[in-house]
GROMACS .gro file of C-alpha atoms in nm:
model
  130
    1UNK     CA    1 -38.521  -7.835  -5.788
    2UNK     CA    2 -38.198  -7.974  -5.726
    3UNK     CA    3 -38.088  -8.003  -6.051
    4UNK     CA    4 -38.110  -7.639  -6.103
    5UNK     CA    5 -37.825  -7.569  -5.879
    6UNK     CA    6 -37.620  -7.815  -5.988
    7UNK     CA    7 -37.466  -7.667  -6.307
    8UNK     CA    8 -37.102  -7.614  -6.373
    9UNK     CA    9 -37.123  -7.287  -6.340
   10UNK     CA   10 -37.258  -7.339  -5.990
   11UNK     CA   11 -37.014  -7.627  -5.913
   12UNK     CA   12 -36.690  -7.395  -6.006
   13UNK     CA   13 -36.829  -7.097  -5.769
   14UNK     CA   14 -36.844  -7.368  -5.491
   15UNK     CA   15 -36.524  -7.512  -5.565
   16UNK     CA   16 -36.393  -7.142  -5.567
   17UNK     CA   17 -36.565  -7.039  -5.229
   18UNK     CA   18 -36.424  -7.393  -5.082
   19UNK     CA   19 -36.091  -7.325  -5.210
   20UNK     CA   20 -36.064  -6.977  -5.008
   21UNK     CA   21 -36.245  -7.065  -4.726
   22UNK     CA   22 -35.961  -7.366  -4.669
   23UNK     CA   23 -35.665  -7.163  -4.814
   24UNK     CA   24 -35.739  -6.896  -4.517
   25UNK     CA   25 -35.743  -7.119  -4.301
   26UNK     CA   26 -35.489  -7.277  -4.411
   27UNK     CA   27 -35.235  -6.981  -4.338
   28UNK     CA   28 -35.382  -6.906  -4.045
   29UNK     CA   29 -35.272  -7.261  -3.897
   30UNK     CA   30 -34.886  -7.248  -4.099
   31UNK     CA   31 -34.827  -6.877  -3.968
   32UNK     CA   32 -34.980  -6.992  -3.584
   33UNK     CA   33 -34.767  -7.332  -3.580
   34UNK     CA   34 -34.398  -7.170  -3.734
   35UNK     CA   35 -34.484  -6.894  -3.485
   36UNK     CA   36 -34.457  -7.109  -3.225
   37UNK     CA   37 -34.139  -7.291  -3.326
   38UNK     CA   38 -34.324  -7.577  -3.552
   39UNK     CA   39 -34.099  -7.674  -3.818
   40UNK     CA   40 -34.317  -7.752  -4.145
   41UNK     CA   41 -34.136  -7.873  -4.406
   42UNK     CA   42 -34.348  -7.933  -4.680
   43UNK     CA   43 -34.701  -7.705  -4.699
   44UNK     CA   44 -35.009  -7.972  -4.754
   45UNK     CA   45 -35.130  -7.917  -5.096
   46UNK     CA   46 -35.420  -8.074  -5.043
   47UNK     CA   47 -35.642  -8.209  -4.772
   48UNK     CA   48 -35.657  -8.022  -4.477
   49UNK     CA   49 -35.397  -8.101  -4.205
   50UNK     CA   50 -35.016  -7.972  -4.201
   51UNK     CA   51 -34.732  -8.237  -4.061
   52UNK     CA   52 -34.447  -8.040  -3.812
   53UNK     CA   53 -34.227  -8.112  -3.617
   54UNK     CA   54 -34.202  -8.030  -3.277
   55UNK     CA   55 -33.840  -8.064  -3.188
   56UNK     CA   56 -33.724  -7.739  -3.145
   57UNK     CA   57 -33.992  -7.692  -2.875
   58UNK     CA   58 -33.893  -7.697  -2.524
   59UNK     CA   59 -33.932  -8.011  -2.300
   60UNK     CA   60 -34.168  -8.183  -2.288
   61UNK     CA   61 -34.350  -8.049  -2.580
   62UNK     CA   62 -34.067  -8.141  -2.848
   63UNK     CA   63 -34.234  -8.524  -2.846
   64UNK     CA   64 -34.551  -8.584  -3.068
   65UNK     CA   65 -34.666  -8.767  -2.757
   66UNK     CA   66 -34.555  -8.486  -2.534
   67UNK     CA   67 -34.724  -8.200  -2.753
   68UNK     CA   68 -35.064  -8.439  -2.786
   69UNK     CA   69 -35.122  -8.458  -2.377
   70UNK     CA   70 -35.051  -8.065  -2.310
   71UNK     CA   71 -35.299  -7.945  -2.594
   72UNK     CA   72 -35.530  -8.194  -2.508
   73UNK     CA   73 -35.490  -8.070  -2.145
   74UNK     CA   74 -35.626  -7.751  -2.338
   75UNK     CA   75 -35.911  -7.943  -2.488
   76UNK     CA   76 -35.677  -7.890  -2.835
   77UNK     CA   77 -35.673  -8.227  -3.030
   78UNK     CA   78 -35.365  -8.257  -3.238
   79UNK     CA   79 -35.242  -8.627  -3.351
   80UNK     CA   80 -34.894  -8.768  -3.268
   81UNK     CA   81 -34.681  -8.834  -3.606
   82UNK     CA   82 -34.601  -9.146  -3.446
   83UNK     CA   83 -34.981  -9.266  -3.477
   84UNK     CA   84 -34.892  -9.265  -3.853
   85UNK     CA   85 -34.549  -9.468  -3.827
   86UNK     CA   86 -34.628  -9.797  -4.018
   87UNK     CA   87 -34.459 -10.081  -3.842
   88UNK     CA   88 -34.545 -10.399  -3.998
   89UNK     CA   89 -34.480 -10.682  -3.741
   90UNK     CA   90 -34.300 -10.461  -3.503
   91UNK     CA   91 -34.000 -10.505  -3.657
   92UNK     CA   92 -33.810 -10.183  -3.522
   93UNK     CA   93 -33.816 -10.293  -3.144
   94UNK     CA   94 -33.625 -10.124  -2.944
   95UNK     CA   95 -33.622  -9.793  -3.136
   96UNK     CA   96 -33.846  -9.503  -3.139
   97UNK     CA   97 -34.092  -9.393  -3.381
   98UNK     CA   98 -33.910  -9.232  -3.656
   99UNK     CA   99 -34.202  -8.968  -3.663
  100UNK     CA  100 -34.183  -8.933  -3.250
  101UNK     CA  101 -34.123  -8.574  -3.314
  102UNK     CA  102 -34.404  -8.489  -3.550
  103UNK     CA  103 -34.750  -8.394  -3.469
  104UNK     CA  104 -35.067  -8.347  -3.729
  105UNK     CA  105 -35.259  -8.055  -3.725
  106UNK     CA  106 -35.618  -7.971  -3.906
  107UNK     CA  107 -35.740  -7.662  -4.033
  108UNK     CA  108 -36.055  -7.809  -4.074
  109UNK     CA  109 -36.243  -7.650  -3.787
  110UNK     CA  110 -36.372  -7.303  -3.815
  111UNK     CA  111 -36.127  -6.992  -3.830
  112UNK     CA  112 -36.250  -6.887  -3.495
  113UNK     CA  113 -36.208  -7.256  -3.386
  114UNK     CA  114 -35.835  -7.245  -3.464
  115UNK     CA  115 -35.783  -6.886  -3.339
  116UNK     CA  116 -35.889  -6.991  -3.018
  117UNK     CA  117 -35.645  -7.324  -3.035
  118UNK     CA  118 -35.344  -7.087  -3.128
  119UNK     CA  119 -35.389  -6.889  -2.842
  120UNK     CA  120 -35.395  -7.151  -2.610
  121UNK     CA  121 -35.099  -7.318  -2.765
  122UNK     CA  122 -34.910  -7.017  -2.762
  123UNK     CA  123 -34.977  -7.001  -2.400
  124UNK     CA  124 -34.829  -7.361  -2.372
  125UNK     CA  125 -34.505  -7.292  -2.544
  126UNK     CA  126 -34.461  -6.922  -2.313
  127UNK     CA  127 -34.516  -7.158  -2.002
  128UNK     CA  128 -34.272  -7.460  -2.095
  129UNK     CA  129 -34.029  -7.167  -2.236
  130UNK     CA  130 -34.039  -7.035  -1.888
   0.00000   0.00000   0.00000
């Protein structure tokens, strides 16, 4: 019965419905984020997370580290760039993270899932803003 379904007719309808469903979300997370002040250089291509920087954000949210403990205050779960800084033999003591202003974000979740993330972040941001 499986083998029915799995045509490539089938597969390319998947791949199409996939490829919306993500793309949607997508822009829903890049328009959220630069709203708030995220810089994102580079648009992810593929996968699903975007890499920003937080920098321009006020105190003490301009830090990956800073940004990680007030969403997660939120019960938001974003990743700190610095998590991703390769540092063989901890060569670099002594200076920061060269990603310490970068977060990772995932559109991954469901569209209502991130809706409900960018309103709570945007809430952050009004509060540290003042």
């Amino acid at each position: 019965a499986a083998c029915a379904i799995v045509t490539a007719d089938h597969a390319r309808a998947e791949t199409a419905a996939i490829s919306r469903a993500f793309g949607r979300k997508r822009q829903l997370l890049l328009d959220g984020l630069r709203a708030l002040g995220v810089t994102v250089d580079i648009e992810p291509e593929g996968g699903f997370y975007v890499w920003g920087s937080v920098a321009n954000l006020p105190a003490p949210l301009n830090t990956g580290m800073g940004f990680f403990r007030a969403a997660r205050a939120e019960k938001i779960i974003t990743v700190p760039g610095e998590f991703f800084d390769v540092n063989p033999g901890k060569r670099r003591i002594g200076r920061s993270s060269r990603f310490r202003d970068h977060v990772r974000f995932s559109f991954g979740p469901e569209e209502s899932v991130l809706h409900t993330a960018l309103v709570r972040l945007e809430r952050i941001v009004a509060e540290a803003r003042g």
